[in-house]
Structures are given as structure tokens and as C-alpha cells.
XYZ file of C-alpha atoms in Angstrom:
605
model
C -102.837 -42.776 -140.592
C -100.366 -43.462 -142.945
C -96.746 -45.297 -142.274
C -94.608 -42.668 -142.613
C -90.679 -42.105 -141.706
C -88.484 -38.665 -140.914
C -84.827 -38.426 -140.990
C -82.280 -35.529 -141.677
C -78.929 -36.372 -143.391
C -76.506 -34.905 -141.407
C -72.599 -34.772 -141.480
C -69.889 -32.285 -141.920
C -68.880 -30.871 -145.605
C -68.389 -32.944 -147.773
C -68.849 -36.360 -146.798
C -71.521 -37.236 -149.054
C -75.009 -36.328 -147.700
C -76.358 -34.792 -151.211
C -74.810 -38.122 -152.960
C -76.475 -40.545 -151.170
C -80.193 -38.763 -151.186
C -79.854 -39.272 -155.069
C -79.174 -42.782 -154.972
C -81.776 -43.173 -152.394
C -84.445 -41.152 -154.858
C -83.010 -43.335 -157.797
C -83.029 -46.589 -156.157
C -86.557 -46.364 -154.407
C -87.911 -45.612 -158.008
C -88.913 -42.191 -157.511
C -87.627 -40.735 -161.151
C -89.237 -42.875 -163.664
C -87.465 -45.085 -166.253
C -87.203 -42.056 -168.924
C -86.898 -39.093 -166.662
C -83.067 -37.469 -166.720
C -81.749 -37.161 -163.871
C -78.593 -34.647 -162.966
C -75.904 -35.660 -160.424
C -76.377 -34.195 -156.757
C -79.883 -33.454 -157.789
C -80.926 -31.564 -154.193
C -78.568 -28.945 -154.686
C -80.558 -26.574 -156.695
C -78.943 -23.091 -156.331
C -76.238 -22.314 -159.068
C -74.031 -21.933 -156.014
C -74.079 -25.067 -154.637
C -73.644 -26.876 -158.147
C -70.732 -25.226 -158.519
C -69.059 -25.280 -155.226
C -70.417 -28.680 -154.849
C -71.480 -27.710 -151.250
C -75.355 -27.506 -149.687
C -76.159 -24.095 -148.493
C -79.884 -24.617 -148.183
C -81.700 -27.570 -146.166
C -84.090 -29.324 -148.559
C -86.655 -31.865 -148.683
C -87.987 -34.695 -150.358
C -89.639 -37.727 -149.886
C -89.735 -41.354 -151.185
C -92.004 -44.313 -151.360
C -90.207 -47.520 -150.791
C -92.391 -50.680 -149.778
C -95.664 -48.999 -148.972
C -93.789 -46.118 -146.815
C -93.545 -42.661 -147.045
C -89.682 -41.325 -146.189
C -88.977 -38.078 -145.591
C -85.820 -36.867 -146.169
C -83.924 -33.375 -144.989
C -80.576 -32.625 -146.924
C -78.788 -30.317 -144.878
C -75.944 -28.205 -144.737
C -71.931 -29.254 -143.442
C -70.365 -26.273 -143.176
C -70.437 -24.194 -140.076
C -71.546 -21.109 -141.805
C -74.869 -22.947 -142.188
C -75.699 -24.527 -138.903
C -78.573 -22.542 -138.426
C -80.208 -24.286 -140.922
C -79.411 -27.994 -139.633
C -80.331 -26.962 -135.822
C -83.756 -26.381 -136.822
C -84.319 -29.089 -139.117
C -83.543 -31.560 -136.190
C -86.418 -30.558 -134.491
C -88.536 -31.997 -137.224
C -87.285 -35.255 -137.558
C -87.122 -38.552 -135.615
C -84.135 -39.959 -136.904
C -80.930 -38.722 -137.679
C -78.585 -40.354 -140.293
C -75.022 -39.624 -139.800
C -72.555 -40.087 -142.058
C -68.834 -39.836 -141.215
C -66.345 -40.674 -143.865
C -64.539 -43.838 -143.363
C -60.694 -41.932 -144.405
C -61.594 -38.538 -142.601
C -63.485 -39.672 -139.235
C -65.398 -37.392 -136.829
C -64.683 -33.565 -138.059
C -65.611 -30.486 -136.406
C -68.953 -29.843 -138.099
C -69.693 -33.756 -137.214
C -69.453 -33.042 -133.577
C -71.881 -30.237 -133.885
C -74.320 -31.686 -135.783
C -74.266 -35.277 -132.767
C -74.600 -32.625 -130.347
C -77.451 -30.920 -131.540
C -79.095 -34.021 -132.110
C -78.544 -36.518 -129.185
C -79.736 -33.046 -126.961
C -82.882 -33.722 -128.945
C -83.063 -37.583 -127.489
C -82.562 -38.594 -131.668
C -80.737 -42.457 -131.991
C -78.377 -41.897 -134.907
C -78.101 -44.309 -137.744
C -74.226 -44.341 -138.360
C -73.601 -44.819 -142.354
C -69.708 -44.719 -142.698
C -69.512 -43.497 -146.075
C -66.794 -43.570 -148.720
C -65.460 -47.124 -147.760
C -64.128 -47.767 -151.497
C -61.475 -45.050 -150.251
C -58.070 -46.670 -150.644
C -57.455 -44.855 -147.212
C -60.306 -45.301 -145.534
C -60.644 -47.505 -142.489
C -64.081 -47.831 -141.143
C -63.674 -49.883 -137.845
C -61.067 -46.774 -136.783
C -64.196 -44.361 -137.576
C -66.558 -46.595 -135.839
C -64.790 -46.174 -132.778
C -64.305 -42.365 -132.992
C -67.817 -41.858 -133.306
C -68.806 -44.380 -130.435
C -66.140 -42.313 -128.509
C -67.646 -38.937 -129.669
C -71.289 -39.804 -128.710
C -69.630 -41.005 -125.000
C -68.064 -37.665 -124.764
C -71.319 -35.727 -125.758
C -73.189 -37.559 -122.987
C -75.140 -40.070 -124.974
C -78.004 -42.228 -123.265
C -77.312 -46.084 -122.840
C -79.755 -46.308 -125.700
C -77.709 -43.729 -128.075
C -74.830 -45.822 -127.937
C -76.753 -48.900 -129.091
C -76.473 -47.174 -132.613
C -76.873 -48.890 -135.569
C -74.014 -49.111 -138.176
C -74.434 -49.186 -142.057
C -71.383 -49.055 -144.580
C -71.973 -47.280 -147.918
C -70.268 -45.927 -151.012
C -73.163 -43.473 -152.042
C -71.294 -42.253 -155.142
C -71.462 -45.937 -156.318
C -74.715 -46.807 -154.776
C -74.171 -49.826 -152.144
C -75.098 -50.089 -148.543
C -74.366 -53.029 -146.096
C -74.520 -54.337 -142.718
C -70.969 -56.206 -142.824
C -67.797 -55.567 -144.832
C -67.584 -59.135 -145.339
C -71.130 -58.920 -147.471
C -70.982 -58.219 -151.236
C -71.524 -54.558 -152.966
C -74.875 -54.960 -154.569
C -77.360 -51.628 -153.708
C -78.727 -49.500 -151.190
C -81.796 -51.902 -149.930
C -79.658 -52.820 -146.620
C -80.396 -48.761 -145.923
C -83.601 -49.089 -146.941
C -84.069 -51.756 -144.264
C -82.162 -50.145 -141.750
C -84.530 -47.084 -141.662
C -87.314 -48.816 -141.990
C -86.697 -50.947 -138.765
C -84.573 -48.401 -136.290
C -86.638 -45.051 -137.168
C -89.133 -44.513 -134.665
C -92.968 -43.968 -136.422
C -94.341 -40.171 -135.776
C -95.389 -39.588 -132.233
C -98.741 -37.842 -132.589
C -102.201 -38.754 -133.626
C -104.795 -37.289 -136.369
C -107.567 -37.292 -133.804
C -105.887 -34.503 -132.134
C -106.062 -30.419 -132.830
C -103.501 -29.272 -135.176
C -100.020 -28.308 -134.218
C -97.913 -27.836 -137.156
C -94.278 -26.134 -136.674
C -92.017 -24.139 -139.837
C -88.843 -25.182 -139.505
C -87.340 -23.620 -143.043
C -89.086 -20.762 -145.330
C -89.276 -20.486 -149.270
C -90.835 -17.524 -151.510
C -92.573 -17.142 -154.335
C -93.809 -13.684 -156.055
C -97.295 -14.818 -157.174
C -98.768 -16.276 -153.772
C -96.184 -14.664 -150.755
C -94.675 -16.039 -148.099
C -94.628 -19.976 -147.971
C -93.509 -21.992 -144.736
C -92.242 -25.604 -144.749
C -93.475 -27.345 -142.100
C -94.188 -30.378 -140.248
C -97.246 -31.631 -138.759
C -97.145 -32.956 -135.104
C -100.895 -33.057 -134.194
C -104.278 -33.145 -136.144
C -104.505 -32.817 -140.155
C -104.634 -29.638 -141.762
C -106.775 -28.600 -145.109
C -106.879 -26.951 -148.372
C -109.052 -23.718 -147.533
C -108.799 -24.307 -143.514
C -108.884 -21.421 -141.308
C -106.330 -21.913 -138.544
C -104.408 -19.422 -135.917
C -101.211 -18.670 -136.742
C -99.055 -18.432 -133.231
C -96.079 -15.992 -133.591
C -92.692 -16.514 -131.152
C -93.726 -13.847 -129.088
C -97.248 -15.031 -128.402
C -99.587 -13.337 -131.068
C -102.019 -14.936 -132.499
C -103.380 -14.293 -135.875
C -105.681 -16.358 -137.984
C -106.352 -16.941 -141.463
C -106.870 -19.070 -144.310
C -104.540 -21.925 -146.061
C -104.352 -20.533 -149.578
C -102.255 -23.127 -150.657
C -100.782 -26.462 -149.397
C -98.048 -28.089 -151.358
C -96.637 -31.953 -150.932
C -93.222 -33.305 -152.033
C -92.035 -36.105 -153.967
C -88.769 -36.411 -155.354
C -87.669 -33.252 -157.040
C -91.448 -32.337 -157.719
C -93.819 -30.269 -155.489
C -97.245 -30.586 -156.238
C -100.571 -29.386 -154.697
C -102.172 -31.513 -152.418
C -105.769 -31.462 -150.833
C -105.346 -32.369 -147.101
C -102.398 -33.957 -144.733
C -101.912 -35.546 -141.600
C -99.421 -36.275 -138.582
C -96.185 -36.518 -139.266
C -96.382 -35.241 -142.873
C -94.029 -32.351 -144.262
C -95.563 -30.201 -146.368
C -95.841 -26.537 -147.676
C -97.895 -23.872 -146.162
C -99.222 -20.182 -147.951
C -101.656 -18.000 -146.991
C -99.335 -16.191 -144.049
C -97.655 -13.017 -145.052
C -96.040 -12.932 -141.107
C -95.001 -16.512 -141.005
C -91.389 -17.291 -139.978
C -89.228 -19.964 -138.896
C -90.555 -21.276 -135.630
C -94.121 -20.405 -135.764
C -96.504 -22.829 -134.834
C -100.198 -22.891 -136.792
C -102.655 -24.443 -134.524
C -106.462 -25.625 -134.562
C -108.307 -22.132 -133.619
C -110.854 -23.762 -131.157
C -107.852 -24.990 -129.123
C -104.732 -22.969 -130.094
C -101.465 -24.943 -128.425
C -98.632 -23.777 -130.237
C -95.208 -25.638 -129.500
C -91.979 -24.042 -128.184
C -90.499 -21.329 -130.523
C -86.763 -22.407 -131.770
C -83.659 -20.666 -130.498
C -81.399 -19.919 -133.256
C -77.846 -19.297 -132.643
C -76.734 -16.051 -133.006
C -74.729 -13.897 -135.860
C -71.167 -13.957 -135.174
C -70.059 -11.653 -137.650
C -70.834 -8.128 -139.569
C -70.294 -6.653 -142.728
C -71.268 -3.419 -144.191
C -72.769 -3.286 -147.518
C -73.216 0.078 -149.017
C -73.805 2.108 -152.531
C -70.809 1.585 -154.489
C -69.522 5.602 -154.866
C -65.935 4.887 -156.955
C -65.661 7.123 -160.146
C -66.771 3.681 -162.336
C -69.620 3.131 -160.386
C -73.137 2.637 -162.165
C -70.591 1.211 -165.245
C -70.832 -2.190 -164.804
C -74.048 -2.872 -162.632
C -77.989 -3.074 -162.741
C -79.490 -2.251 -159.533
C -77.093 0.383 -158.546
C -79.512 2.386 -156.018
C -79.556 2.038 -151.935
C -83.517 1.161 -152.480
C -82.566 -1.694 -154.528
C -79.925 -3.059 -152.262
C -82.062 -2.695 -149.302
C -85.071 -4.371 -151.179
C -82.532 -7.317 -152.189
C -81.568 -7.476 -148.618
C -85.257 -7.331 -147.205
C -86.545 -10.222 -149.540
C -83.329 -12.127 -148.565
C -83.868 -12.284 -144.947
C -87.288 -13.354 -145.482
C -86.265 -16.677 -146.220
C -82.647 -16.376 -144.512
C -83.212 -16.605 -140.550
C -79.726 -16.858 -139.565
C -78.950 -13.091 -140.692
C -80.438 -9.918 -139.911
C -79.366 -6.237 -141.087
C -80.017 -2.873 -140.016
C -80.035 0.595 -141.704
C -76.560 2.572 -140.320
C -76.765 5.519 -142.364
C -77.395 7.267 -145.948
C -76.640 4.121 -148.440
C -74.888 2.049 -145.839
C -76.166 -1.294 -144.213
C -74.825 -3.361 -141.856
C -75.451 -6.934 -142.898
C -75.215 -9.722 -139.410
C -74.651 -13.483 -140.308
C -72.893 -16.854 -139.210
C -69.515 -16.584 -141.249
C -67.636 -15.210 -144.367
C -69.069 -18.097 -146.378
C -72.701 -17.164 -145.313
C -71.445 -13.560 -146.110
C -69.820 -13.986 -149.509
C -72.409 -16.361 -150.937
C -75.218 -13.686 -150.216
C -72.455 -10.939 -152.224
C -72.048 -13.492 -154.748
C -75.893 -13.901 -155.263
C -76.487 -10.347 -155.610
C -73.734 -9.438 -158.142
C -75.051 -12.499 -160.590
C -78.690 -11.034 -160.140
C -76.773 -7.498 -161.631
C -75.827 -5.796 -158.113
C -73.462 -2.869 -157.899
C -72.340 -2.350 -154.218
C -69.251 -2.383 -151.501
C -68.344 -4.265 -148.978
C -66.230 -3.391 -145.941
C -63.715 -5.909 -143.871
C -65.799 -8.272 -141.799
C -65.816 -7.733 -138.100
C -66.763 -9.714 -135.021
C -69.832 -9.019 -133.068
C -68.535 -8.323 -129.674
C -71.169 -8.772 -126.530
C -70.866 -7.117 -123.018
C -71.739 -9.933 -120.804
C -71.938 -8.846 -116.672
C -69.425 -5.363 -117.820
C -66.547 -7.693 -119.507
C -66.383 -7.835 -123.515
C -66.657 -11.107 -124.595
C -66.090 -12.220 -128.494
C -66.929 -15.292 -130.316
C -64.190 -18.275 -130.060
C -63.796 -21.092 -132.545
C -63.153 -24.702 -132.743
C -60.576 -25.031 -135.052
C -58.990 -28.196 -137.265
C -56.534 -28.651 -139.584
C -55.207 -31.561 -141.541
C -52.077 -30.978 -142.595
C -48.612 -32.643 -144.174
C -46.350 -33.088 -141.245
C -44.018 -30.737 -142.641
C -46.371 -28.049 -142.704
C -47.282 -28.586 -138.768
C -44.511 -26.058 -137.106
C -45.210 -23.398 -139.984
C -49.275 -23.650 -138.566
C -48.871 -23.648 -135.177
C -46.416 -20.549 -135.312
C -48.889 -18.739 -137.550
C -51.729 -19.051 -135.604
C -49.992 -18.301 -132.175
C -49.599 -15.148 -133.629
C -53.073 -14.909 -134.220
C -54.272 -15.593 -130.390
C -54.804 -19.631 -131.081
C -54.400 -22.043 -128.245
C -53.611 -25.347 -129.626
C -55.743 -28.213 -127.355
C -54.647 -31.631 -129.110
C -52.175 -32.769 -132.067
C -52.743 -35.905 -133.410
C -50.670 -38.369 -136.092
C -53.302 -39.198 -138.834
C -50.845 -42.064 -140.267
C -49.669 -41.361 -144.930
C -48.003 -38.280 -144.135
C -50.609 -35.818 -142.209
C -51.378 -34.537 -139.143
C -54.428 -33.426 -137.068
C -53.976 -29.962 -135.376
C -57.062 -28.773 -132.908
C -57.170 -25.290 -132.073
C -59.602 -22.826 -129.976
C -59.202 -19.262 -131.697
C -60.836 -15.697 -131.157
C -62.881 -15.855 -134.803
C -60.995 -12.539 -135.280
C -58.022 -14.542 -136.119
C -59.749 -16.551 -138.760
C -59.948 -13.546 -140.783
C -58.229 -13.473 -144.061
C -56.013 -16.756 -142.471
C -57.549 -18.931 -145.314
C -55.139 -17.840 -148.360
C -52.460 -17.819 -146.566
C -52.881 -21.089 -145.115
C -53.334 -22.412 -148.680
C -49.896 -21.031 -149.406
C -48.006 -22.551 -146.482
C -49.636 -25.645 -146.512
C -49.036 -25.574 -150.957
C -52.737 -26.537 -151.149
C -52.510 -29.734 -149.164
C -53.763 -28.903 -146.210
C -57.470 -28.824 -145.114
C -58.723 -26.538 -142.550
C -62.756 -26.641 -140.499
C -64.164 -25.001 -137.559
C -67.242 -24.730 -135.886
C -68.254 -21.872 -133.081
C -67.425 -22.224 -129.523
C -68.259 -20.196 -127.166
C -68.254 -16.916 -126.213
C -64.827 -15.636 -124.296
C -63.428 -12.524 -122.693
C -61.460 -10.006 -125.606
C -57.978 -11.720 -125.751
C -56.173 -8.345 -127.106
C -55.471 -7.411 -130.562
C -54.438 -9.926 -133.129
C -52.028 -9.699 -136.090
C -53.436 -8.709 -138.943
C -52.182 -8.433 -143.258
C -47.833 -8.332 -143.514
C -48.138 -6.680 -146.648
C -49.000 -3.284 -147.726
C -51.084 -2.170 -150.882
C -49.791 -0.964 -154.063
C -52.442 2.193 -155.103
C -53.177 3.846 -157.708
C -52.573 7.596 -158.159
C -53.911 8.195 -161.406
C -57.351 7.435 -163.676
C -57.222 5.659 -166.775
C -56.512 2.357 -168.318
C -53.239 0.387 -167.049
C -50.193 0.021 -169.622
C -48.340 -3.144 -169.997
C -45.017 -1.021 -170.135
C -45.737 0.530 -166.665
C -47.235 -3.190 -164.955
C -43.843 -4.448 -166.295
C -41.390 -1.827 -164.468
C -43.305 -2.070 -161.646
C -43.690 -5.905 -161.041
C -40.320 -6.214 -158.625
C -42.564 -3.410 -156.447
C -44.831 -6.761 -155.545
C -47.569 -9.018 -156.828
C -49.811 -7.167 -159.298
C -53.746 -7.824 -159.823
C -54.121 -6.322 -162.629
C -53.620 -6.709 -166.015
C -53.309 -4.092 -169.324
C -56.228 -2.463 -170.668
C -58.224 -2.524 -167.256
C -59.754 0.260 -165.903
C -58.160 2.031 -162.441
C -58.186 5.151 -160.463
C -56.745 7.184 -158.323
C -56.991 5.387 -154.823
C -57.648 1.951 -155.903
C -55.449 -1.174 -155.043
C -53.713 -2.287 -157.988
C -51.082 -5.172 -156.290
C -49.848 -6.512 -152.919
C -46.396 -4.311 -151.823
C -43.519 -6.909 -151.393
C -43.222 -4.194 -148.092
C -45.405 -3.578 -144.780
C -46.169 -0.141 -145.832
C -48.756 1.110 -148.708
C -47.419 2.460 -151.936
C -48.848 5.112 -154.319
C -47.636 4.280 -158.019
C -48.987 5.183 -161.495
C -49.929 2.039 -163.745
C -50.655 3.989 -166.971
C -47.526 5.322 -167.809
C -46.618 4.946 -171.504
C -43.277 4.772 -172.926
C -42.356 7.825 -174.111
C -41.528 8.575 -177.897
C -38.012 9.670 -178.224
C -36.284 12.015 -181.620
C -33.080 9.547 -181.205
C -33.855 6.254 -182.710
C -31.624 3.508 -181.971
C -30.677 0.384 -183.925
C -31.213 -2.176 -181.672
C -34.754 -2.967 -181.407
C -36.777 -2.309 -178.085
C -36.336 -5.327 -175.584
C -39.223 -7.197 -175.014
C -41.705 -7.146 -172.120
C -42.214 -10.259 -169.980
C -45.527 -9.765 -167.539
C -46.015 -12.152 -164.744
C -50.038 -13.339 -164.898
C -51.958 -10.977 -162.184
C -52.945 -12.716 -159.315
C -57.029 -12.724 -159.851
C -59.241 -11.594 -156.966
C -61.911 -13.911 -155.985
C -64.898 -12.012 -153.730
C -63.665 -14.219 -150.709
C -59.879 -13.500 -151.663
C -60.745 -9.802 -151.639
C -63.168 -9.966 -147.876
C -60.038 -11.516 -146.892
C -57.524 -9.472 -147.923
C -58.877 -5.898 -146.982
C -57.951 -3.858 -143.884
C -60.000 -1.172 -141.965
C -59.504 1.294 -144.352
C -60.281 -0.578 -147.382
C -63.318 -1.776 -149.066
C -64.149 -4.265 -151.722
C -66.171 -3.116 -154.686
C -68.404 -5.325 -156.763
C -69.787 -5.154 -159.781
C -71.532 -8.206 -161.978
C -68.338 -8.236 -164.566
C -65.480 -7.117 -161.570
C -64.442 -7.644 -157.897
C -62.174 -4.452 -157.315
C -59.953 -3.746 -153.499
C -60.154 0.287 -153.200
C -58.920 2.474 -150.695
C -62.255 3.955 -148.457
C -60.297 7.362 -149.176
C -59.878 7.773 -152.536
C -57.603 11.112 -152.210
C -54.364 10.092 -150.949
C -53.870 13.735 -149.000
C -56.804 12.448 -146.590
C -55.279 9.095 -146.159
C -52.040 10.471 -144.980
C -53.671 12.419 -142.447
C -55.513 9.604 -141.083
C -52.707 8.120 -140.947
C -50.785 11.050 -139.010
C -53.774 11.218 -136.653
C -54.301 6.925 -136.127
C -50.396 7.210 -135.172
C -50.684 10.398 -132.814
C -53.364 8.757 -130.773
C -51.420 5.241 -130.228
């Protein structure tokens, strides 16, 4: 059997897990001498290079001194930690890393309790120590003091501590030592991560932890091998959550190393490889030897906590701007999406109209976002929770909320969010000027909060938070100030109309774009919505005067990002969006039927 090593990188946005599997794939000599090499070379999806966030848990592996190490890159951000709960299972070793300025976050706290549940002995790498504000004996102490909280074994709390700066590629055991490379990590995982449990001689039990697709061979499982060694041509059983059994034959079984995936003819215990050949095969599914089928316990997922409905875009510039345009094709898109995407699920709810289940807005928006670049036309309506009925009470999903804020910003934040239904549980100094607020919010009241928090806070403040629980309904929560300015005409808009009606609020659009009748031009500077005409010329007039006309002066539009827009929208608005345009529109276009909706939504309060 070969000497072989599994960790996951775990830690909460942003604190460097994708950074320091390069250096770790550069230093170990994986990419030869010639081979180019991009920064943050696991994050593959357009996506992720741009946000410069992992949305997808990947794998590689390394040889370093006559071992194989496999490594799991997953997500930080909350939306995602579907994805990280399952890759935990697959692993025995964790490495955490906590930045040495920000300490334990949110996501952090999720990710230790996850895996110290599963028995795992954390490495600790505190990472960004070059940070001129970082302080890494504070952190170590916050995390000692977070595993204690969590419940952590005697053992647990014996963890290991590395220091790093990933971006510039050193690791060591003291701060005294000098910065040189990464071989004190090396050594570190090579000496506290526990070999594979498991032995070849035994009948195959192989689990899928993540799935990947690909249109010439099908479905195709990622997996890791607990029991036995599995073959190139084998027929094995194929043991479904729910107990069925099905067998069939590997078609194809694919190895990593590096960035590269290549074909390989057999593997053993405690290898991660690729699995095809199983058009049924999903995310928890164990394949097992078919004289002795012993499949091992299916993975609980945790559950959406928020819907969206996606339907056929039906505006009167629909099919302009878009490819797939059709309910088929959106459904397809949808279908193929949740073949690899566990943590979502979406149902049918009438002619053209799905209702689309997932984690978060970010999940949400980054599925939207995928779809318009692959030349989707479709809507979107205002995300809502999922509500449960739990022994007759309704119970909704509460969140763990954190903010890092400038002190003066503090009394703004906490009076916002009160409004919202937010119970503030701790409010810490940080030291240079910030604050730590911790919250526990309905996830209602995150909705559309992230804008304006940007606003209050001018940009400084940072803001995380991870699900909770699940709470009785704590009444209604405040919702958008502002009212919409809407369109009551179709056409293209006129600079000489935007101009006279700027002081009417903030405008998003600019001349020369397309509107019509019942779409949402700008943000009323007033609580109540506005209909207004934005092509309006100036009229030619028989009396000429001398003086010439005065000069316009536009403010810049304020431009609609799709999360600005998901955000933004009530109940009786949608988003549109279109590969070249994200548009707000009124779900009535015709401003008659909005009024009596109106009249009647008032009569019945």
C-alpha cells in the first residue's frame, strides 16, 4: 500500500486557502521547470478568478519525499458550506488557517465545528503574519479558546501550530526562525496527519463526496476509497442513500496530479480518484465490492435556506438581447446544474416559472450570473426565506452575524439592524480604529442590508455570517425606505428628460438606453413609487432667443450589479437579465393594475 496523506484546507473567505495550495504545488515540484503557472491556480471557474473567492471544492495531489498528499481546496463563504461539510468526511486531517490580523471569523467557527465532530486534529497555520497588523500569539489563543468552546477532546487541543505567509511562500515552527520556504509544512503534515485507516485486502467501499460532468462519458463522481482497490473495467454495486442497489461497470477511472487529471488503471485505500460509468451516482453514494456490498453512511447535507423564482423573461425587449430564451432551455440549464450542485434543488411552479432552493444570495446570484454569460434570457423574483412548521409553530432560518467596523460607524449598525429584528450577543474593541459587532438575525433581515451597509460604513466596514439555527417567526421586518421611479412610456431615454428629472432621485439609467412602460428607471428620493416619462425631448419652439441654450449637467447613473438588483427589489418587482443588461421592472407592467393592487394590499391590512 502506498504512503499516502489527506487533508482539506479549510478557513473562512479569504484568508488564503487557494494561495497556499499553489505554493504547496510549486514548492513540492509538481509543475515542471518550464510549465507556466497562473496565480491561485485551483480556482478554475471564470467566477472565482474574478471575485477571487472558491465556490467549488477541488482536488489535487502532490508528491513530496516519496508521499502522495492529497489536497481539498474548499470554499469560505457560508453560501458554500455544503461543499466543505462533505469534503471533511474524506479527509484525515484538517488544515486550518486563521489570519494572524483578522482571528477566528464566523465561517472559521463553522468549518472547527464540522470538523472536530468528525474526531479530525487540526493543523493550525496562522497565515498572513507579514501583516503589519497582524498578531499571531492573540490568534493562537482565540482559536485554542474556540476549539475549548466547541468541545474539543484533550487530544484536539494538543494542536499543532505553523506560521506562514502563503502569498510569499514561507512556513515555520517559531517566529524567531528565518523566512526561507514552505518545507516546515511539508514536515508538519507529514508527521501529525494520521496514515489512511483501511486496508487493500478488504472489499471495496468507496464514498462520492463532490460530482463533476462531462458530455462525452456522463456523470462522473469524485471519490475516496476507504476499503479494497477498485479497477479499470470492474463491475461493482453502486449503493444509493435510500438503499438501492444497482451494479455496473467502471467505464472510466481518472487520478489527479497537480492541475492535470489523467487516466489511471487501478487504485487503492485511501486514494481519491474519479469514477464514470454511473448515470444515478450522487453525492453520498457508496460503490461497494458486489460479493459483499457494505456501503457507508449516506451524508446529511444541510438544508436550502432560501428561494428564488426564475422564470421566462416576458418584458416587451425580451428575446432582444439573449440566446436561450425558452422555459425548456432554462429548465435544461437548471437540470444539468443540479447534477453537479447538491446544495440546491428546484421545482416546476407553473407555465415558465421555477422555483430555484439554495444556501444564500451568493449561491443564488453566481448560478444567475453563470447562466446569463452562457447567453440566458430570464427573471428573477426577490429572494425569500424557506419557512418550516416544526410541532404547529413557524420557524425561519436565523443567522450568525459579524461585522468589523470603524468605531464611528458602530451606533449607525446597531440601530439599523434593530430595525431589522437583530439581537446583538457581544461587542468587542478590535484595537486601530475598529470594532467587532456579533449579531443573531432572522436571515430575512439580511436581505438587501449589504449596500446599504457599504454606504454607512463608506466601504470600510466588513460584514460575515454563517446559519444558525432554526427559530420561531419574529414578526415582520423593515424592508427598502425608498420608492421606485417607473417608467410610463416605451422608447429610448433622452438626456434632456434624465436631466430635469435627477432632483426626483438617483437615476440608473443613462441616454440612449432602451425602457418601457413599467420598468424602474431610478431610486425615488421618497417612500412612495413614482411614474415619470424619461424620453421626453425638448420641444422646438418658432421664437428663437439669443442667448444660447444652457447646458446639461447629468450625474453618472448608479449601475446595477445582479446582486445590487436581488437586493434592491420588493414583492412586486422582478429583476430581468439578459447577457448584455441587468434591468429592475415592475411584475405589472400596466400601471392601472398596480394601483389596484395597491388599493386592494391596503384594504386588507
Amino acid at each position: 500500500m502506498r504512503d499516502i496523506r489527506n487533508i482539506a484546507v479549510i478557513a473562512h473567505v479569504d484568508h488564503g486557502k487557494t494561495t497556499l495550495v499553489d505554493e504547496l504545488l510549486k514548492q513540492s515540484g509538481t509543475f515542471t521547470a518550464h510549465q507556466e503557472v497562473e496565480d491561485r491556480v485551483m480556482d478554475s471557474n471564470d467566477i472565482e478568478k474574478e471575485r477571487g473567492i472558491t465556490i467549488l471544492s477541488k482536488n489535487t495531489a502532490i508528491d513530496y519525499e516519496g508521499v502522495r498528499i492529497n489536497i481539498i481546496d474548499t470554499p469560505g463563504h457560508a453560501d458554500f458550506g455544503g461543499e466543505v461539510e462533505r469534503v471533511l468526511k474524506m479527509v484525515d486531517c484538517v488544515l486550518l488557517l486563521v489570519d494572524a490580523q483578522e482571528g477566528v471569523m464566523p465561517q472559521t467557527k463553522f468549518v472547527v465545528k464540522k470538523a472536530l465532530q468528525l474526531g479530525h486534529r487540526p493543523i493550525v497555520v496562522i497565515n498572513k503574519i507579514d501583516k503589519p497588523g497582524g498578531d499571531p500569539d492573540r490568534v493562537v489563543d482565540e482559536v485554542f479558546d474556540l476549539f475549548d468552546q466547541m468541545g474539543a477532546s484533550e487530544e484536539q487541543l494538543e494542536f499543532p501550530v505553523v506560521y506562514a505567509a502563503a502569498r510569499d511562500g514561507y512556513a515555520k515552527l517559531d517566529l524567531a526562525e528565518p523566512n526561507e520556504n514552505l518545507i516546515p509544512l511539508f514536515t508538519t503534515i507529514l508527521n501529525e496527519v494520521p496514515k489512511p485507516k483501511g486496508s487493500d485486502e478488504n472489499g471495496l467501499q468507496l464514498q462520492v463526496f463532490t460530482l463533476d460532468y462531462d458530455n462525452f462519458i456522463g456523470k462522473i463522481g469524485i471519490a475516496r476509497i476507504f476499503n479494497g482497490t477498485i479497477s479499470m473495467g470492474e463491475t461493482v454495486t453502486l449503493v444509493k442513500a435510500d438503499g438501492e442497489k444497482i451494479k455496473g461497470r467502471v467505464t472510466k477511472l481518472i487520478g489527479f496530479k497537480g492541475v492535470d487529471r489523467f487516466d489511471i488503471k487501478t487504485a487503492g485505500t485511501g486514494d481519491i480518484v474519479a469514477v464514470a460509468g454511473f448515470e444515478t451516482i450522487d453525492v453520498g453514494d457508496s460503490l461497494c465490492d458486489p460479493a459483499n456490498p457494505m456501503p457507508l453512511d449516506p451524508m446529511h447535507i444541510e438544508e436550502p435556506t432560501l428561494s428564488v423564482t426564475f422564470a421566462v423573461n416576458d418584458s416587451p425587449l425580451a428575446g432582444t438581447e439573449g440566446k436561450y430564451v425558452t422555459s425548456n432551455k432554462i429548465d435544461e440549464r437548471l437540470n444539468a446544474e443540479m447534477n453537479t450542485n447538491i446544495a440546491m434543488n428546484y421545482e416546476q411552479i407553473g407555465e415558465g416559472k421555477f422555483k430555484v432552493n439554495g444556501r444564500g444570495e451568493l449561491q443564488i446570484c453566481i448560478l444567475a450570473e453563470n447562466m446569463r454569460r452562457e447567453g440566458f434570457e430570464f427573471s428573477i423574483g426577490r429572494p425569500e426565506v424557506i419557512v418550516r412548521e416544526i410541532d404547529g409553530v413557524k420557524m425561519e432560518p436565523f443567522e450568525h452575524l459579524v461585522i468589523d467596523t470603524p468605531d464611528e460607524f458602530s451606533g449607525a449598525i446597531i440601530e439599523k439592524l434593530g430595525k431589522r429584528k437583530a439581537n446583538m450577543t457581544n461587542m468587542v474593541p478590535m484595537g486601530s480604529g475598529y470594532t467587532r459587532l456579533e449579531f443573531e438575525i432572522p436571515a430575512r433581515g439580511l436581505i438587501g442590508i449589504r449596500t446599504e451597509f457599504l454606504t454607512e460604513t463608506k466601504g470600510e466596514g466588513v460584514m460575515n455570517h454563517s446559519f444558525l439555527e432554526f427559530r420561531p417567526h419574529s414578526g415582520t421586518v423593515e424592508s427598502r425606505k425608498y420608492g421606485a421611479l417607473v417608467s410610463m412610456e416605451n422608447g429610448e431615454a433622452v438626456g434632456y428628460s434624465i436631466f430635469n428629472l435627477q432632483d426626483r432621485g438617483i437615476m440608473y439609467i443613462k441616454p440612449q438606453d432602451k425602457v418601457y412602460n413599467g420598468m424602474v428607471v431610478g431610486q425615488h428620493a421618497k417612500g412612495n413609487d413614482l411614474d415619470i416619462n424619461p424620453i421626453k425631448a425638448k420641444q422646438q419652439s418658432n421664437v428663437r432667443s439669443s442667448g444660447a441654450d444652457e447646458a446639461i449637467k447629468l450625474v453618472p447613473p448608479r449601475v446595477m450589479s445582479l446582486e445590487n438588483a436581488l437586493e434592491w427589489i420588493e414583492e412586486d418587482e422582478l429583476v430581468e437579465v439578459t447577457p448584455i443588461s441587468v434591468r429592475v421592472r415592475k411584475r405589472d407592467l400596466d400601471p392601472n393594475v398596480r394601483k389596484r393592487t395597491a388599493k386592494k394590499v391596503k384594504f386588507a391590512d
